[in-house]
XYZ file of N, CA, C and O in Angstrom:
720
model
N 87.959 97.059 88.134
C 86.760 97.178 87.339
C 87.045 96.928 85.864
O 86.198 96.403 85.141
N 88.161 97.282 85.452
C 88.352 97.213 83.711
C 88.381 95.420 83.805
O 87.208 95.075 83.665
N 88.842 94.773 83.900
C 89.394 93.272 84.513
C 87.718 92.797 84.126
O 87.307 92.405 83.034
N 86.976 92.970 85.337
C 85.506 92.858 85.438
C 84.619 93.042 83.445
O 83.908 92.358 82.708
N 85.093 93.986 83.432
C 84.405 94.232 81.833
C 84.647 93.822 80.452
O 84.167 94.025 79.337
N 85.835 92.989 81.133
C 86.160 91.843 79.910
C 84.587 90.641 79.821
O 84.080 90.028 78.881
N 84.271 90.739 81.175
C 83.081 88.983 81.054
C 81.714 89.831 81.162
O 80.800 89.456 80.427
N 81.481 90.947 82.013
C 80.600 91.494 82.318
C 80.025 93.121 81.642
O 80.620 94.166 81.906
N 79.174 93.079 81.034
C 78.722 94.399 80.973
C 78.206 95.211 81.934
O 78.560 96.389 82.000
N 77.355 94.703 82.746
C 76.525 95.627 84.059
C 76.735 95.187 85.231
O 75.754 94.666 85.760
N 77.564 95.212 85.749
C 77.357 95.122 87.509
C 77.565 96.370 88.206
O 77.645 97.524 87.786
N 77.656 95.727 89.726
C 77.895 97.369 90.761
C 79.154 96.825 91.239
O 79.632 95.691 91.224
N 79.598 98.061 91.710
C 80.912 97.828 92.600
C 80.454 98.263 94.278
O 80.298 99.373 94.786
N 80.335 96.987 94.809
C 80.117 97.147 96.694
C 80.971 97.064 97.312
O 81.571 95.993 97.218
N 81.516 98.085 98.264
C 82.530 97.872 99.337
C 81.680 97.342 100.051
O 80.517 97.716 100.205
N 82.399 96.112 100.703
C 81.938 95.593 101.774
C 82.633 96.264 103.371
O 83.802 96.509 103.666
N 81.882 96.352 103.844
C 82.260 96.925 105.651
C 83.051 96.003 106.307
O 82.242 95.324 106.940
N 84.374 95.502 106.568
C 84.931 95.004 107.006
C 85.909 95.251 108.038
O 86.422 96.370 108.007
N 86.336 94.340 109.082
C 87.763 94.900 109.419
C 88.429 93.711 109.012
O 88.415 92.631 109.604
N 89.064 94.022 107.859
C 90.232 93.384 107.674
C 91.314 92.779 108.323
O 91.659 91.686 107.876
N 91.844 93.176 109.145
C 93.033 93.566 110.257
C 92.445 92.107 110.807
O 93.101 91.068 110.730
N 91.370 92.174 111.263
C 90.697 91.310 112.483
C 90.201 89.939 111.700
O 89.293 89.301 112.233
N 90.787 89.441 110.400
C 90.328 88.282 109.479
C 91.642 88.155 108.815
O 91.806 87.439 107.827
N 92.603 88.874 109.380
C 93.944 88.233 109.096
C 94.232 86.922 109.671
O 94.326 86.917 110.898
N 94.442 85.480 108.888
C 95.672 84.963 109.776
C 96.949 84.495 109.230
O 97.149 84.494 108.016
N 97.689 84.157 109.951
C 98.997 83.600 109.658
C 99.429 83.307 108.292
O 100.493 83.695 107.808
N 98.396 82.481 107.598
C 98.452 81.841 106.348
C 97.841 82.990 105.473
O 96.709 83.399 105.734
N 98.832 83.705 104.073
C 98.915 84.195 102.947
C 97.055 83.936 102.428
O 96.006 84.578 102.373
N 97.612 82.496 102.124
C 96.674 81.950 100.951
C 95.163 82.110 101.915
O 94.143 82.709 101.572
N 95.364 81.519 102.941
C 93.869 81.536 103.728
C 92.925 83.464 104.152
O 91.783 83.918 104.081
N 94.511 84.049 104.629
C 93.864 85.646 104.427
C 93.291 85.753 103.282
O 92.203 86.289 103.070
N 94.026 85.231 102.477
C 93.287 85.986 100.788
C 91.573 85.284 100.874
O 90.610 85.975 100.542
N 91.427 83.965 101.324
C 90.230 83.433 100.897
C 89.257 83.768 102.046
O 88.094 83.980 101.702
N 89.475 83.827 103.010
C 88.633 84.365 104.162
C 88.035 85.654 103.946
O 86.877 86.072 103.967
N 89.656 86.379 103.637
C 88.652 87.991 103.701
C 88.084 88.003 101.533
O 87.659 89.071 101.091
N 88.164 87.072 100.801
C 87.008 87.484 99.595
C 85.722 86.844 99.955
O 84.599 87.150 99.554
N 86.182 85.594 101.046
C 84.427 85.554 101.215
C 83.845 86.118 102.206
O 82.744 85.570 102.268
N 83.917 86.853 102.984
C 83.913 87.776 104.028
C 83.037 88.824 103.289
O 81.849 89.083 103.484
N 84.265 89.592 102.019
C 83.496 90.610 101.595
C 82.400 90.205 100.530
O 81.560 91.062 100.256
N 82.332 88.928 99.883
C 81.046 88.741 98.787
C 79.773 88.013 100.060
O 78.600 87.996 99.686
N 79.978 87.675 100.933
C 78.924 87.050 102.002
C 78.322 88.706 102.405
O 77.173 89.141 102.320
N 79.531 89.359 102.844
C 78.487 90.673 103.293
C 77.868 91.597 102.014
O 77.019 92.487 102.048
N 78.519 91.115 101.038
C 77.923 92.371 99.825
C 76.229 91.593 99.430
O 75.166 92.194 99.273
N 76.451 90.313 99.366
C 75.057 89.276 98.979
C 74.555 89.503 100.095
O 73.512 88.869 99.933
N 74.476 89.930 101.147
C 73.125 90.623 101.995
C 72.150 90.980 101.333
O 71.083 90.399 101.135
N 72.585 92.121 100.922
C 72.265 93.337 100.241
C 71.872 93.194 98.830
O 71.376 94.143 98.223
N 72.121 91.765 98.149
C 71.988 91.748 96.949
C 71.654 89.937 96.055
O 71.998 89.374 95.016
N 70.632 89.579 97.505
C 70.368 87.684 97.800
C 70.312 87.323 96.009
O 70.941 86.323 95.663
N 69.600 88.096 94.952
C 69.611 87.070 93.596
C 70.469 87.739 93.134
O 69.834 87.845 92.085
N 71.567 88.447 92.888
C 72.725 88.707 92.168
C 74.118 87.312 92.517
O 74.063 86.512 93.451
N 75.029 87.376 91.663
C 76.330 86.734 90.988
C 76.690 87.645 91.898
O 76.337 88.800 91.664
N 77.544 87.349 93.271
C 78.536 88.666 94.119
C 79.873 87.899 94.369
O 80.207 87.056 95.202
N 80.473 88.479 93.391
C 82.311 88.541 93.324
C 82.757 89.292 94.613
O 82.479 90.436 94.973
N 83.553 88.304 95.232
C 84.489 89.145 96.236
C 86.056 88.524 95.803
O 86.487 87.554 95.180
N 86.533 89.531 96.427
C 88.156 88.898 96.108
C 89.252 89.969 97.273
O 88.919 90.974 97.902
N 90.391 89.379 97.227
C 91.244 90.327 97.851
C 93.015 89.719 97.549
O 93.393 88.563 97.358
N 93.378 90.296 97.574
C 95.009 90.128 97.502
C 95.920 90.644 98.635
O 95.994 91.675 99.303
N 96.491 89.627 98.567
C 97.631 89.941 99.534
C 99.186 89.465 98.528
O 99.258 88.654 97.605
N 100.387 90.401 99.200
C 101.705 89.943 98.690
C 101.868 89.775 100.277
O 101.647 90.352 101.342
N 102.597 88.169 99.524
C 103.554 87.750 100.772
C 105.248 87.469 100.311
O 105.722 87.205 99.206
N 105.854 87.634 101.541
C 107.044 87.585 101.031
C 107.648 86.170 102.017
O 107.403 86.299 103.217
N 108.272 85.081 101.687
C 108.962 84.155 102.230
C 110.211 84.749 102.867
O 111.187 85.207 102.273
N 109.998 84.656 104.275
C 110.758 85.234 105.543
C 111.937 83.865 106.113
O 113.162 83.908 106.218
N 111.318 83.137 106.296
C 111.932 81.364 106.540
C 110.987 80.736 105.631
O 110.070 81.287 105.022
N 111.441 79.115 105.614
C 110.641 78.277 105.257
C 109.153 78.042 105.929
O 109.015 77.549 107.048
N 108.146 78.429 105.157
C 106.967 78.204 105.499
C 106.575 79.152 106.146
O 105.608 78.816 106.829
N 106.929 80.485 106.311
C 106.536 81.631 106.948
C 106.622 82.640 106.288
O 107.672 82.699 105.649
N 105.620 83.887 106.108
C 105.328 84.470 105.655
C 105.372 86.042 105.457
O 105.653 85.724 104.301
N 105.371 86.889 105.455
C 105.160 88.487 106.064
C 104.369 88.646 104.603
O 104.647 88.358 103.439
N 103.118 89.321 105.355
C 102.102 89.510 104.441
C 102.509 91.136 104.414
O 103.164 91.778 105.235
N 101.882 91.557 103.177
C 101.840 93.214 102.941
C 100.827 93.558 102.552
O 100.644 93.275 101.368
N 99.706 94.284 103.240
C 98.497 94.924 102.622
C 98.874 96.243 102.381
O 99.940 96.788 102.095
N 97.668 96.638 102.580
C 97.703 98.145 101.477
C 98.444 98.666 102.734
O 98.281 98.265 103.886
N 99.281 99.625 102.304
C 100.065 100.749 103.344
C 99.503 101.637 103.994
O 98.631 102.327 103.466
N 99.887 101.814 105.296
C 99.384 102.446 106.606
C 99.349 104.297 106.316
O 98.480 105.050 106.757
N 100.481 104.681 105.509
C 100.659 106.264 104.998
C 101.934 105.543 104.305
O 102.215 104.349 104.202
N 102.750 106.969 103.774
C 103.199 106.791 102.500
C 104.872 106.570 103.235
O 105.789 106.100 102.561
N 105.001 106.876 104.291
C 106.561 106.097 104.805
C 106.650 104.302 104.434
O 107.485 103.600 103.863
N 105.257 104.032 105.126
C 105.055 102.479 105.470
C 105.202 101.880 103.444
O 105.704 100.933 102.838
N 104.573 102.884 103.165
C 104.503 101.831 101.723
C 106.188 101.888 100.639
O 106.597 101.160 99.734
N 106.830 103.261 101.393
C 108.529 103.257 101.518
C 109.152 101.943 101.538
O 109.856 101.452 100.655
N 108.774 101.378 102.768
C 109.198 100.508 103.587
C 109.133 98.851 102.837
O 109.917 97.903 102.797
N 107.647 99.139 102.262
C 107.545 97.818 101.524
C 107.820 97.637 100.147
O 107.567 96.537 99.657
N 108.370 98.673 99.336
C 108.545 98.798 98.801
C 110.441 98.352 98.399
O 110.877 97.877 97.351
N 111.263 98.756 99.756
C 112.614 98.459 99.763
C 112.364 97.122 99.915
O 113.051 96.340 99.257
N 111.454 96.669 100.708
C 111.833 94.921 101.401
C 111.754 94.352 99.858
O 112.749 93.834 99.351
N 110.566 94.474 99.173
C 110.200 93.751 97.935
C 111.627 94.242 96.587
O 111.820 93.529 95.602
N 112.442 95.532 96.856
C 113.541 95.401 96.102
C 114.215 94.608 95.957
O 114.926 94.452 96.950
N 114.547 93.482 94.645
C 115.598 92.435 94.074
C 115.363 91.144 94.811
O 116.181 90.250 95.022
N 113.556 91.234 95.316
C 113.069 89.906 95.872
C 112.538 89.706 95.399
O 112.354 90.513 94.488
N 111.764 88.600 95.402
C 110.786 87.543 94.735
C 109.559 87.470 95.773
O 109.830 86.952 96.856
N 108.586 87.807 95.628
C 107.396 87.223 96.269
C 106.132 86.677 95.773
O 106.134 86.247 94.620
N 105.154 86.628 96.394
C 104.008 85.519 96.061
C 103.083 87.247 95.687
O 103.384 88.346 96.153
N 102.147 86.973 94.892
C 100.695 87.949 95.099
C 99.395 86.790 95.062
O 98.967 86.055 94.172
N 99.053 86.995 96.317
C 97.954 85.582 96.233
C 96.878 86.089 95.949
O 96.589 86.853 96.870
N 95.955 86.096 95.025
C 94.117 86.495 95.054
C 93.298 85.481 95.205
O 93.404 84.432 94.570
N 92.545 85.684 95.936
C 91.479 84.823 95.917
C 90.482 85.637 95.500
O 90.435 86.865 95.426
N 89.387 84.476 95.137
C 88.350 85.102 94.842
C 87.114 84.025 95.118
O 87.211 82.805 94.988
N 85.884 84.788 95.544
C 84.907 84.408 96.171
C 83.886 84.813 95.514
O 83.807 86.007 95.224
N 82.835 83.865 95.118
C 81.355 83.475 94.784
C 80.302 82.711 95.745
O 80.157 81.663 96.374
N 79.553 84.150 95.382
C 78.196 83.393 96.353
C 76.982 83.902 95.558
O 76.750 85.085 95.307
N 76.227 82.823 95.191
C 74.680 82.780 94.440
C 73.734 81.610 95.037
O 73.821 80.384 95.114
N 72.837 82.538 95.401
C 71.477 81.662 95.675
C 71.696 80.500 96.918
O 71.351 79.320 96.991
N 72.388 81.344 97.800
C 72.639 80.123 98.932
C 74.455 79.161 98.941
O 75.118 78.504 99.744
N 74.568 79.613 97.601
C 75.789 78.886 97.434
C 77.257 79.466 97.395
O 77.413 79.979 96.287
N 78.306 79.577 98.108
C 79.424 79.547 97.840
C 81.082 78.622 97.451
O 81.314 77.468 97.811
N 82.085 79.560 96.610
C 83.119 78.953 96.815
C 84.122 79.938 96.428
O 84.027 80.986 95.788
N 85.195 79.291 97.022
C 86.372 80.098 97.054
C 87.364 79.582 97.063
O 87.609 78.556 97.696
N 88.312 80.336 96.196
C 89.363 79.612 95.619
C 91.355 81.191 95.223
O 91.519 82.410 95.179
N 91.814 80.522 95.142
C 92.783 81.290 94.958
C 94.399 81.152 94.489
O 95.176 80.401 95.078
N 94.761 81.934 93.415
C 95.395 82.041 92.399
C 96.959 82.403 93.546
O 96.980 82.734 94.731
N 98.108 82.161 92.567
C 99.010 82.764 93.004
C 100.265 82.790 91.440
O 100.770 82.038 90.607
N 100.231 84.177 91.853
C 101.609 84.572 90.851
C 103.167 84.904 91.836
O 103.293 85.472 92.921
N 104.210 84.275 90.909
C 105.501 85.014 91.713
C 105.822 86.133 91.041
O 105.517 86.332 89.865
N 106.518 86.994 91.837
C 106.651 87.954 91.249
C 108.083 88.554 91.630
O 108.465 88.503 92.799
N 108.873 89.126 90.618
C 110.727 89.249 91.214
C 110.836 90.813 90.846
O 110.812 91.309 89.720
N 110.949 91.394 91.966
C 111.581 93.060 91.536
C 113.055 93.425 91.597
O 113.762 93.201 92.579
N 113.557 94.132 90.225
C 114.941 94.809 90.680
C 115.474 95.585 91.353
O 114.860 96.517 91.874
N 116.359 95.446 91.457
C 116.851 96.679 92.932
C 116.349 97.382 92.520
O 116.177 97.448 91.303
N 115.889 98.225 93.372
C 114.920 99.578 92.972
C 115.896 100.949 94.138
O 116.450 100.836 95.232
N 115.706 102.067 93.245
C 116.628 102.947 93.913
C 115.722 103.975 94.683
O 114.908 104.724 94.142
N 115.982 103.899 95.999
C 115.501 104.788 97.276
C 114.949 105.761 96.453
O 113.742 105.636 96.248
N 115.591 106.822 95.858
C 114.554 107.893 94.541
C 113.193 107.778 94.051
O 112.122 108.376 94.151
N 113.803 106.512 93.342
C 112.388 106.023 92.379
C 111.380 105.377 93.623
O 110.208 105.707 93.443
N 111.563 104.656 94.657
C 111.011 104.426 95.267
C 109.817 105.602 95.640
O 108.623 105.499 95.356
N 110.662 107.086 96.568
C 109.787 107.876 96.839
C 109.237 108.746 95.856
O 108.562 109.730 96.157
N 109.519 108.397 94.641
C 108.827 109.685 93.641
C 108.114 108.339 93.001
O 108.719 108.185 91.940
N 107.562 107.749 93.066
C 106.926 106.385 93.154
C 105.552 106.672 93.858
O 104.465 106.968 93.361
N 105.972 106.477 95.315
C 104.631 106.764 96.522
C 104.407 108.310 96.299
O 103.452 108.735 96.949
N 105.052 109.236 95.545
C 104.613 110.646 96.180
C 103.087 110.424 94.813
O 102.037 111.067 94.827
N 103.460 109.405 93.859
C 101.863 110.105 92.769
C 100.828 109.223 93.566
O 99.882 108.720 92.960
N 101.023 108.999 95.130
C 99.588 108.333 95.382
C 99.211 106.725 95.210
O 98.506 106.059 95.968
N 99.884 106.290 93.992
C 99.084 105.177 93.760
C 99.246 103.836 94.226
O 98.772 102.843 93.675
N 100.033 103.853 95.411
C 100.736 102.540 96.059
C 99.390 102.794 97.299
O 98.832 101.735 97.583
N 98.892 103.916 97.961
C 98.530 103.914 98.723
C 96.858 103.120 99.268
O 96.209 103.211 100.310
N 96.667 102.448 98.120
C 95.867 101.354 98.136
C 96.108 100.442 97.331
O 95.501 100.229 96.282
N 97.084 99.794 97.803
C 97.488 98.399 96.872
C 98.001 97.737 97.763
O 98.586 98.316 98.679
N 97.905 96.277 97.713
C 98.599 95.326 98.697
C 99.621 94.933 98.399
O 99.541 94.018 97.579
N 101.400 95.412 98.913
C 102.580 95.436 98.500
C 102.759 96.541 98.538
O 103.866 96.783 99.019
N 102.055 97.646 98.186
C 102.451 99.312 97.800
C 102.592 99.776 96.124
O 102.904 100.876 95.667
N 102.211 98.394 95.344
C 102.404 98.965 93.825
C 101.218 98.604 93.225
O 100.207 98.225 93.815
N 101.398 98.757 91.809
C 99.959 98.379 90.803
C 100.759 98.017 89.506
O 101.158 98.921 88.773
N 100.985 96.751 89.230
C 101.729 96.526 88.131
C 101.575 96.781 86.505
O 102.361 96.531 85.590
N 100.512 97.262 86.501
C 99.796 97.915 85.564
C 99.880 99.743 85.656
O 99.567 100.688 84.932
N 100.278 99.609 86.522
C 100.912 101.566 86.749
C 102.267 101.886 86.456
O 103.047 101.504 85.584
N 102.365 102.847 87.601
C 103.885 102.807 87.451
C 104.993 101.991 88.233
O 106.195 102.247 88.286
N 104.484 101.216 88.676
C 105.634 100.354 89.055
C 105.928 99.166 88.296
O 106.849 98.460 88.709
N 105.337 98.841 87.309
C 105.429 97.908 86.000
C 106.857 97.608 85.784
O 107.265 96.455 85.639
N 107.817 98.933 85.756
C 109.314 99.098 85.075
C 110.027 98.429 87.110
O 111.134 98.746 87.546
N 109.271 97.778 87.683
C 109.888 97.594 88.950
C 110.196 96.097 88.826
O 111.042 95.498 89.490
N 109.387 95.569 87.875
C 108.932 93.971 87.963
C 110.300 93.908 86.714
O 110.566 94.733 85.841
N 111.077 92.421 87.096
C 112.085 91.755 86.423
C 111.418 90.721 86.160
O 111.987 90.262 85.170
N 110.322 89.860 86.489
C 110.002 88.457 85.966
C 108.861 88.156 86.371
O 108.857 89.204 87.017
N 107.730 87.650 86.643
C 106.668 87.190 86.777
C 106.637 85.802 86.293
O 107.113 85.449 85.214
N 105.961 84.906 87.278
C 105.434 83.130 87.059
C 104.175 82.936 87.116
O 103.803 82.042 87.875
N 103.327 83.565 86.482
C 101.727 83.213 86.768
C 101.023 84.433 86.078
O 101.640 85.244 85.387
N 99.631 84.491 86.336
C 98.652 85.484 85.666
C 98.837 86.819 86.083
O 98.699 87.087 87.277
N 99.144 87.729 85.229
C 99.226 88.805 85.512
C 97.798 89.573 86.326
O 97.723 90.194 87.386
N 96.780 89.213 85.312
C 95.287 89.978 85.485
C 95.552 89.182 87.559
O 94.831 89.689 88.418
N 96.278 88.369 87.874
C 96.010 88.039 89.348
C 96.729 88.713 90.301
O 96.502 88.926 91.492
N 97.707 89.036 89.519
C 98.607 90.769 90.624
C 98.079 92.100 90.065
O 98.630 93.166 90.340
N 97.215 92.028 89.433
C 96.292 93.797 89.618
C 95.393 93.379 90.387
O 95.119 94.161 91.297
N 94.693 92.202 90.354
C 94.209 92.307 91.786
C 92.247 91.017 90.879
O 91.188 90.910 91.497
N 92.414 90.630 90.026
C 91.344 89.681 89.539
C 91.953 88.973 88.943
O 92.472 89.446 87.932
N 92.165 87.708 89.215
C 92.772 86.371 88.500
C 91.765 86.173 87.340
O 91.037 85.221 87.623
N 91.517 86.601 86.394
C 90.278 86.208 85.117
C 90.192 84.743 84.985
O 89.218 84.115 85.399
N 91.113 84.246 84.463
C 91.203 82.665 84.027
C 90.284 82.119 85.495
O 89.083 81.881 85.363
N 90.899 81.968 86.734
C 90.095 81.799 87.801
C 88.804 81.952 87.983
O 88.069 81.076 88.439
N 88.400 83.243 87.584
C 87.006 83.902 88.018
C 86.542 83.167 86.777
O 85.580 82.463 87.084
N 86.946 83.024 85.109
C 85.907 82.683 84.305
C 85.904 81.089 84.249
O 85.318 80.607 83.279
N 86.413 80.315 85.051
C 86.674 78.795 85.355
C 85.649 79.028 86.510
O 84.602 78.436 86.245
N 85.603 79.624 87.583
C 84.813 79.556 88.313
C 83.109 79.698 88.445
O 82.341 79.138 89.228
N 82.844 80.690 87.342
C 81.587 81.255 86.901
C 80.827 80.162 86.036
O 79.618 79.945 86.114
N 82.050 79.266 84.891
C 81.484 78.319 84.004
C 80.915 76.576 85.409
O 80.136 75.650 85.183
N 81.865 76.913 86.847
C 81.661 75.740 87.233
C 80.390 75.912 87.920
O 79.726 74.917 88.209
N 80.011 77.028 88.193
C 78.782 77.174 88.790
C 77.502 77.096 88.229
O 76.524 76.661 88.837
N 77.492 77.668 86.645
C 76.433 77.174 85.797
C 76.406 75.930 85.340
O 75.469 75.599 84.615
N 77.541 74.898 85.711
C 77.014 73.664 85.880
C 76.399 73.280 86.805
O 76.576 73.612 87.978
N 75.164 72.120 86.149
C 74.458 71.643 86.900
C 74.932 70.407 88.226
O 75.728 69.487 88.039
N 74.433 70.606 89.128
C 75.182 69.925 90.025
C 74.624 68.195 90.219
O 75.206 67.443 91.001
């Protein structure tokens, strides 16, 4: 929402009803764009003349060439343990997409940052997950929290690993008030 109030003064925030799980596939980049237009198609039900932003993130981590292991938000606070060691002194992708739909019209599109963490020590790990805040994040962190001091390097937009690519969304918003 802070992200959002850089371009916008008044909107709502809609969870959309989804199962996620069941709009996963294989492909990183395509989960990310399926499930933001998933959730701005079901939020514009509910809201046919509004601007409805959807978006979602996923971290993926390169397993082999061309294959993936995606990490959404953590199952309880062992699981986000877990993703938390794999992503220690690795490098992975945080893909967002983000999705627009007005007046009949959509598109969707999606950002990707790399992102490299230092070894991180089993400790800091669990006194990490015990303040809560991994437990809705895709990867298990919020780089803007406390896992900030986890990150060694970043290649891309930050505002796109908290979870709204801006540059994206305000490239996207200017292409739509063009006339077609």
């Amino acid at each position: 929402m802070e992200l959002l109030k850089e371009i916008a003064e008044n909107f709502e925030v809609l969870p959309a009803n989804l199962d996620e799980d069941s709009l996963t596939v294989k492909d990183p980049w395509e989960t990310a764009k399926v499930l933001a237009l998933a959730k701005a198609t079901e939020v514009a039900k509910t809201r046919p003349d509004a601007l409805v932003i959807g978006s979602d993130t996923v971290v993926a981590m390169e397993i082999a060439p061309d294959q993936f292991k995606q990490l959404a938000k953590p199952s309880d606070a062992e699981d986000a343990v877990q993703m938390l060691k794999l992503l220690s002194a690795q490098e992975h992708c945080v893909v967002t997409a983000v999705a627009l739909v007005f007046k009949g019209r959509s598109n969707v599109e999606a950002d990707t940052t790399t992102v490299r963490f230092r070894q991180l020590a089993d400790e800091e790990v669990r006194d990490y997950v015990a303040t809560g805040e991994p437990m809705d994040k895709a990867g298990a962190y919020a780089i803007q929290g406390g896992a900030s001091g986890f990150v060694s390097s970043t290649e891309g937009s930050i505002s796109n690993v908290i979870g709204l690519p801006m540059e994206l969304l305000k490239r996207m918003i200017s292409d739509l008030e063009t006339p077609q």
